[in-house]
PDB file of C-alpha atoms in Angstrom:
ATOM      1  CA  VAL A  25      98.514 104.769 105.106  1.00  0.00           C
ATOM      2  CA  GLY A  26      99.934 101.270 104.301  1.00  0.00           C
ATOM      3  CA  VAL A  27     100.666  99.276 101.987  1.00  0.00           C
ATOM      4  CA  THR A  28      97.856  96.204 100.393  1.00  0.00           C
ATOM      5  CA  GLY A  29      96.818  94.115 102.889  1.00  0.00           C
ATOM      6  CA  SER A  30      97.470  96.446 106.162  1.00  0.00           C
ATOM      7  CA  GLY A  31      93.661  95.832 106.376  1.00  0.00           C
ATOM      8  CA  LYS A  32      92.844 100.006 104.705  1.00  0.00           C
ATOM      9  CA  THR A  33      89.560  98.860 103.875  1.00  0.00           C
ATOM     10  CA  THR A  34      88.214  96.088 106.113  1.00  0.00           C
ATOM     11  CA  ILE A  35      88.503  99.859 108.704  1.00  0.00           C
ATOM     12  CA  VAL A  36      86.275 101.863 105.997  1.00  0.00           C
ATOM     13  CA  ASP A  37      84.514  98.351 105.063  1.00  0.00           C
ATOM     14  CA  ILE A  38      83.453  98.743 108.889  1.00  0.00           C
ATOM     15  CA  ILE A  39      83.187 102.622 109.036  1.00  0.00           C
ATOM     16  CA  LEU A  40      80.889 102.375 106.036  1.00  0.00           C
ATOM     17  CA  GLY A  41      78.527  99.626 108.078  1.00  0.00           C
ATOM     18  CA  LEU A  42      79.397  96.929 104.775  1.00  0.00           C
ATOM     19  CA  LEU A  43      80.681  94.785 107.602  1.00  0.00           C
ATOM     20  CA  GLU A  44      79.987  94.533 111.177  1.00  0.00           C
ATOM     21  CA  VAL A  45      82.790  94.394 114.128  1.00  0.00           C
ATOM     22  CA  GLN A  46      84.079  91.511 115.516  1.00  0.00           C
ATOM     23  CA  LYS A  47      85.275  92.546 118.551  1.00  0.00           C
ATOM     24  CA  GLY A  48      84.666  95.776 119.804  1.00  0.00           C
ATOM     25  CA  THR A  49      82.647  98.810 118.888  1.00  0.00           C
ATOM     26  CA  LEU A  50      82.254 101.349 115.984  1.00  0.00           C
ATOM     27  CA  GLU A  51      81.582 104.493 117.820  1.00  0.00           C
ATOM     28  CA  VAL A  52      80.739 107.624 116.030  1.00  0.00           C
ATOM     29  CA  ASP A  53      80.661 111.120 118.780  1.00  0.00           C
ATOM     30  CA  GLY A  54      79.956 108.674 121.343  1.00  0.00           C
ATOM     31  CA  LYS A  55      77.844 106.554 120.606  1.00  0.00           C
ATOM     32  CA  ILE A  56      77.477 103.266 119.301  1.00  0.00           C
ATOM     33  CA  ILE A  57      76.568 101.856 116.095  1.00  0.00           C
ATOM     34  CA  THR A  58      74.126  99.226 115.756  1.00  0.00           C
ATOM     35  CA  LYS A  59      71.971  97.452 113.473  1.00  0.00           C
ATOM     36  CA  GLN A  60      69.315 100.182 114.028  1.00  0.00           C
ATOM     37  CA  ASN A  61      70.605 102.922 113.824  1.00  0.00           C
ATOM     38  CA  SER A  62      72.891 102.647 111.221  1.00  0.00           C
ATOM     39  CA  ARG A  63      71.089 103.139 108.658  1.00  0.00           C
ATOM     40  CA  SER A  64      71.455 106.946 109.504  1.00  0.00           C
ATOM     41  CA  TRP A  65      75.062 107.080 110.423  1.00  0.00           C
ATOM     42  CA  GLN A  66      75.077 105.614 106.712  1.00  0.00           C
ATOM     43  CA  ARG A  67      73.312 108.817 105.342  1.00  0.00           C
ATOM     44  CA  SER A  68      75.830 111.203 106.514  1.00  0.00           C
ATOM     45  CA  ILE A  69      78.250 109.788 104.854  1.00  0.00           C
ATOM     46  CA  GLY A  70      79.809 110.778 101.171  1.00  0.00           C
ATOM     47  CA  TYR A  71      82.154 108.152  99.963  1.00  0.00           C
ATOM     48  CA  VAL A  72      84.620 108.180  96.943  1.00  0.00           C
ATOM     49  CA  PRO A  73      86.426 104.749  95.812  1.00  0.00           C
ATOM     50  CA  GLN A  74      89.077 103.956  93.593  1.00  0.00           C
ATOM     51  CA  GLN A  75      87.208 103.461  90.663  1.00  0.00           C
ATOM     52  CA  ILE A  76      84.444 106.072  90.030  1.00  0.00           C
ATOM     53  CA  HIS A  77      81.593 104.491  87.869  1.00  0.00           C
ATOM     54  CA  LEU A  78      79.985 106.819  85.381  1.00  0.00           C
ATOM     55  CA  SER A  79      76.675 106.076  83.934  1.00  0.00           C
ATOM     56  CA  ASP A  80      75.746 107.485  80.362  1.00  0.00           C
ATOM     57  CA  ASP A  81      74.510 109.951  81.546  1.00  0.00           C
ATOM     58  CA  THR A  82      74.108 113.407  81.866  1.00  0.00           C
ATOM     59  CA  ILE A  83      77.103 115.127  84.009  1.00  0.00           C
ATOM     60  CA  LEU A  84      74.436 116.982  86.567  1.00  0.00           C
ATOM     61  CA  ALA A  85      72.477 113.304  87.228  1.00  0.00           C
ATOM     62  CA  ASN A  86      76.121 111.813  87.474  1.00  0.00           C
ATOM     63  CA  ILE A  87      76.864 114.317  90.449  1.00  0.00           C
ATOM     64  CA  ALA A  88      73.101 113.845  91.730  1.00  0.00           C
ATOM     65  CA  PHE A  89      73.768 110.317  90.880  1.00  0.00           C
ATOM     66  CA  GLY A  90      69.898 107.707  92.411  1.00  0.00           C
ATOM     67  CA  VAL A  91      68.009 110.975  92.716  1.00  0.00           C
ATOM     68  CA  ASP A  92      64.633 111.480  90.657  1.00  0.00           C
ATOM     69  CA  ALA A  93      65.070 113.866  87.934  1.00  0.00           C
ATOM     70  CA  LYS A  94      62.021 115.875  89.545  1.00  0.00           C
ATOM     71  CA  ASP A  95      63.879 115.926  93.281  1.00  0.00           C
ATOM     72  CA  LEU A  96      67.083 117.216  91.803  1.00  0.00           C
ATOM     73  CA  ASN A  97      68.848 120.241  93.669  1.00  0.00           C
ATOM     74  CA  PHE A  98      70.686 122.341  90.522  1.00  0.00           C
ATOM     75  CA  GLY A  99      71.859 124.112  92.417  1.00  0.00           C
ATOM     76  CA  ALA A 100      73.365 122.062  95.418  1.00  0.00           C
ATOM     77  CA  VAL A 101      74.704 120.197  92.395  1.00  0.00           C
ATOM     78  CA  GLU A 102      76.933 123.481  91.432  1.00  0.00           C
ATOM     79  CA  ASN A 103      77.814 124.445  95.084  1.00  0.00           C
ATOM     80  CA  ALA A 104      79.372 120.451  95.044  1.00  0.00           C
ATOM     81  CA  SER A 105      81.215 121.053  91.834  1.00  0.00           C
ATOM     82  CA  LYS A 106      82.512 124.170  92.600  1.00  0.00           C
ATOM     83  CA  ILE A 107      84.560 122.715  95.827  1.00  0.00           C
ATOM     84  CA  ALA A 108      85.494 119.971  93.749  1.00  0.00           C
ATOM     85  CA  ASN A 109      87.051 122.403  91.692  1.00  0.00           C
ATOM     86  CA  ILE A 110      85.163 120.864  89.040  1.00  0.00           C
ATOM     87  CA  HIS A 111      82.620 123.238  88.051  1.00  0.00           C
ATOM     88  CA  ASP A 112      84.679 125.094  85.395  1.00  0.00           C
ATOM     89  CA  PHE A 113      85.994 122.973  83.401  1.00  0.00           C
ATOM     90  CA  ILE A 114      81.730 121.453  83.013  1.00  0.00           C
ATOM     91  CA  THR A 115      80.493 124.941  82.386  1.00  0.00           C
ATOM     92  CA  GLU A 116      83.108 126.432  80.644  1.00  0.00           C
ATOM     93  CA  GLU A 117      84.833 123.227  78.343  1.00  0.00           C
ATOM     94  CA  LEU A 118      81.765 121.082  78.230  1.00  0.00           C
ATOM     95  CA  PRO A 119      79.047 121.717  74.842  1.00  0.00           C
ATOM     96  CA  LYS A 120      75.707 121.578  76.855  1.00  0.00           C
ATOM     97  CA  LYS A 121      77.552 122.573  80.040  1.00  0.00           C
ATOM     98  CA  TYR A 122      75.685 120.759  83.488  1.00  0.00           C
ATOM     99  CA  GLN A 123      73.903 118.495  80.038  1.00  0.00           C
ATOM    100  CA  THR A 124      76.749 117.126  78.191  1.00  0.00           C
ATOM    101  CA  LYS A 125      76.135 113.361  77.831  1.00  0.00           C
ATOM    102  CA  ILE A 126      78.718 111.028  79.604  1.00  0.00           C
ATOM    103  CA  GLY A 127      79.971 107.401  78.190  1.00  0.00           C
ATOM    104  CA  GLU A 128      79.833 105.787  75.200  1.00  0.00           C
ATOM    105  CA  ARG A 129      78.861 107.877  72.719  1.00  0.00           C
ATOM    106  CA  GLY A 130      79.876 111.168  74.720  1.00  0.00           C
ATOM    107  CA  ILE A 131      82.680 112.829  75.989  1.00  0.00           C
ATOM    108  CA  ARG A 132      86.112 111.631  77.701  1.00  0.00           C
ATOM    109  CA  LEU A 133      86.738 112.602  81.088  1.00  0.00           C
ATOM    110  CA  SER A 134      90.223 112.391  82.212  1.00  0.00           C
ATOM    111  CA  GLY A 135      90.929 109.993  85.657  1.00  0.00           C
ATOM    112  CA  GLY A 136      91.050 113.611  87.455  1.00  0.00           C
ATOM    113  CA  GLN A 137      87.711 114.670  86.317  1.00  0.00           C
ATOM    114  CA  ARG A 138      86.319 111.857  87.287  1.00  0.00           C
ATOM    115  CA  GLN A 139      87.378 111.526  90.491  1.00  0.00           C
ATOM    116  CA  ARG A 140      86.736 115.689  91.144  1.00  0.00           C
ATOM    117  CA  ILE A 141      83.042 114.200  89.859  1.00  0.00           C
ATOM    118  CA  GLY A 142      83.561 111.842  92.038  1.00  0.00           C
ATOM    119  CA  ILE A 143      83.918 114.130  94.801  1.00  0.00           C
ATOM    120  CA  ALA A 144      80.949 116.199  94.075  1.00  0.00           C
ATOM    121  CA  ARG A 145      78.394 112.975  93.433  1.00  0.00           C
ATOM    122  CA  ALA A 146      79.508 112.803  97.715  1.00  0.00           C
ATOM    123  CA  LEU A 147      79.207 116.094  98.394  1.00  0.00           C
ATOM    124  CA  TYR A 148      75.303 116.051  97.095  1.00  0.00           C
ATOM    125  CA  HIS A 149      74.073 114.915  99.662  1.00  0.00           C
ATOM    126  CA  ASN A 150      75.538 117.509 101.702  1.00  0.00           C
ATOM    127  CA  PRO A 151      77.597 114.754 103.909  1.00  0.00           C
ATOM    128  CA  GLN A 152      79.439 115.395 107.775  1.00  0.00           C
ATOM    129  CA  VAL A 153      81.833 112.605 106.553  1.00  0.00           C
ATOM    130  CA  VAL A 154      83.769 112.235 103.276  1.00  0.00           C
ATOM    131  CA  ILE A 155      85.455 109.275 102.991  1.00  0.00           C
ATOM    132  CA  LEU A 156      88.108 108.752 100.171  1.00  0.00           C
ATOM    133  CA  ASP A 157      89.409 105.557  98.803  1.00  0.00           C
ATOM    134  CA  GLU A 158      92.506 105.774  97.862  1.00  0.00           C
ATOM    135  CA  ALA A 159      90.730 108.304  95.331  1.00  0.00           C
ATOM    136  CA  THR A 160      93.913 109.234  93.395  1.00  0.00           C
ATOM    137  CA  SER A 161      95.647 106.018  93.543  1.00  0.00           C
ATOM    138  CA  ALA A 162      95.557 105.657  89.492  1.00  0.00           C
ATOM    139  CA  LEU A 163      96.143 109.434  89.416  1.00  0.00           C
ATOM    140  CA  ASP A 164      99.543 111.084  87.850  1.00  0.00           C
ATOM    141  CA  ASN A 165     101.170 113.421  90.596  1.00  0.00           C
ATOM    142  CA  GLN A 166      99.466 116.932  88.916  1.00  0.00           C
ATOM    143  CA  THR A 167      96.542 114.854  88.668  1.00  0.00           C
ATOM    144  CA  GLU A 168      95.948 113.829  92.392  1.00  0.00           C
ATOM    145  CA  LYS A 169      97.602 117.242  93.148  1.00  0.00           C
ATOM    146  CA  ALA A 170      94.112 118.381  91.740  1.00  0.00           C
ATOM    147  CA  VAL A 171      92.335 116.582  93.224  1.00  0.00           C
ATOM    148  CA  MET A 172      93.455 117.060  96.275  1.00  0.00           C
ATOM    149  CA  ASP A 173      92.976 121.197  96.445  1.00  0.00           C
ATOM    150  CA  ALA A 174      89.287 119.819  95.657  1.00  0.00           C
ATOM    151  CA  VAL A 175      89.835 117.727  98.933  1.00  0.00           C
ATOM    152  CA  ASN A 176      91.372 120.874 100.404  1.00  0.00           C
ATOM    153  CA  ASN A 177      88.124 122.971  99.714  1.00  0.00           C
ATOM    154  CA  LEU A 178      85.853 121.094 101.880  1.00  0.00           C
ATOM    155  CA  SER A 179      84.220 122.397 104.698  1.00  0.00           C
ATOM    156  CA  LYS A 180      85.903 122.312 108.505  1.00  0.00           C
ATOM    157  CA  SER A 181      83.307 121.355 109.520  1.00  0.00           C
ATOM    158  CA  ILE A 182      83.119 118.148 107.490  1.00  0.00           C
ATOM    159  CA  THR A 183      85.153 115.058 108.770  1.00  0.00           C
ATOM    160  CA  ILE A 184      87.228 113.292 105.955  1.00  0.00           C
ATOM    161  CA  ILE A 185      88.177 110.405 105.699  1.00  0.00           C
ATOM    162  CA  ILE A 186      91.348 109.412 103.047  1.00  0.00           C
ATOM    163  CA  ILE A 187      92.847 105.806 102.463  1.00  0.00           C
ATOM    164  CA  ALA A 188      96.095 105.767 101.248  1.00  0.00           C
ATOM    165  CA  HIS A 189      99.713 103.706  99.566  1.00  0.00           C
ATOM    166  CA  ARG A 190     101.625 107.041  99.495  1.00  0.00           C
ATOM    167  CA  LEU A 191     102.200 109.466 102.708  1.00  0.00           C
ATOM    168  CA  SER A 192     102.410 112.569 100.926  1.00  0.00           C
ATOM    169  CA  THR A 193      98.482 112.047  99.527  1.00  0.00           C
ATOM    170  CA  LEU A 194      97.539 112.979 103.305  1.00  0.00           C
ATOM    171  CA  LYS A 195     100.082 115.717 103.822  1.00  0.00           C
ATOM    172  CA  LYS A 196      97.682 117.862 105.367  1.00  0.00           C
ATOM    173  CA  CYS A 197      95.487 115.605 107.663  1.00  0.00           C
ATOM    174  CA  ASP A 198      95.510 116.455 111.282  1.00  0.00           C
ATOM    175  CA  LYS A 199      96.673 112.917 111.828  1.00  0.00           C
ATOM    176  CA  ILE A 200      97.467 109.728 110.200  1.00  0.00           C
ATOM    177  CA  PHE A 201      97.144 106.795 111.038  1.00  0.00           C
ATOM    178  CA  LEU A 202     100.168 103.785 109.781  1.00  0.00           C
ATOM    179  CA  LEU A 203      98.144 100.561 109.011  1.00  0.00           C
ATOM    180  CA  GLU A 204     100.456  97.253 109.521  1.00  0.00           C
ATOM    181  CA  LYS A 205      98.639  93.397 108.774  1.00  0.00           C
ATOM    182  CA  GLY A 206      95.255  94.834 110.034  1.00  0.00           C
ATOM    183  CA  GLU A 207      97.033  96.457 113.501  1.00  0.00           C
ATOM    184  CA  ILE A 208      98.068 100.621 114.265  1.00  0.00           C
ATOM    185  CA  LYS A 209     101.514 100.316 114.074  1.00  0.00           C
ATOM    186  CA  ASP A 210     102.138 104.457 114.226  1.00  0.00           C
ATOM    187  CA  GLN A 211     100.005 108.092 114.427  1.00  0.00           C
ATOM    188  CA  GLY A 212     100.531 111.523 114.792  1.00  0.00           C
ATOM    189  CA  THR A 213     100.755 114.181 111.897  1.00  0.00           C
ATOM    190  CA  PHE A 214     102.603 113.727 109.009  1.00  0.00           C
ATOM    191  CA  ASP A 215     105.649 115.852 109.765  1.00  0.00           C
ATOM    192  CA  GLU A 216     106.002 113.456 113.287  1.00  0.00           C
ATOM    193  CA  LEU A 217     105.549 109.961 111.223  1.00  0.00           C
ATOM    194  CA  ILE A 218     108.410 111.928 108.333  1.00  0.00           C
ATOM    195  CA  LYS A 219     111.000 111.300 111.478  1.00  0.00           C
ATOM    196  CA  ILE A 220     109.836 108.745 113.205  1.00  0.00           C
ATOM    197  CA  ASN A 221     109.776 106.114 110.184  1.00  0.00           C
ATOM    198  CA  GLU A 222     111.641 108.243 107.680  1.00  0.00           C
ATOM    199  CA  ASN A 223     113.601 104.359 106.367  1.00  0.00           C
ATOM    200  CA  PHE A 224     109.742 103.200 106.150  1.00  0.00           C
ATOM    201  CA  TYR A 225     108.523 106.339 104.038  1.00  0.00           C
ATOM    202  CA  LYS A 226     110.981 106.255 100.929  1.00  0.00           C
TER     203      LYS A 226
END
């Protein structure tokens, strides 16, 4: 958590392997991530950005984004949708369910629905790590709650990294890092940080 310009995106870009570290190392479970092994590390990550890019295609194709139709696993799409809290909406409210086309000529999805499709897309490949990069910052409080409920549905075996402006978004996180000007200013649980930095979070 931190204000704009505090270094949140830079840290995510380093974790994603989009930026190389200038000093120190990126280490995962005691293993240093290098150019040689970065591809296998990247394959274990599911990424949910602030703006979800949806192509003018079916819901199915948008969740299994980049996967050839012949290789598509419908069971995995459905499972990811259930965890992301979007399955009921797709099956009960969309005319052709998973085959409903979205985009300019299709239906209009709300911000929360787009984000949950983004979460389902990130989960489709069964990642070990899910990164949500300001994934709820453009949403109103009620919609953010629905998206965060979907995040809290995720398996406890997955590591979830959430980047946020608001500390309240991170209430259920095990550990929170407060960034300021590119440095970790504080860390702890939600309750610990609220006590120490009460004025900062008002």
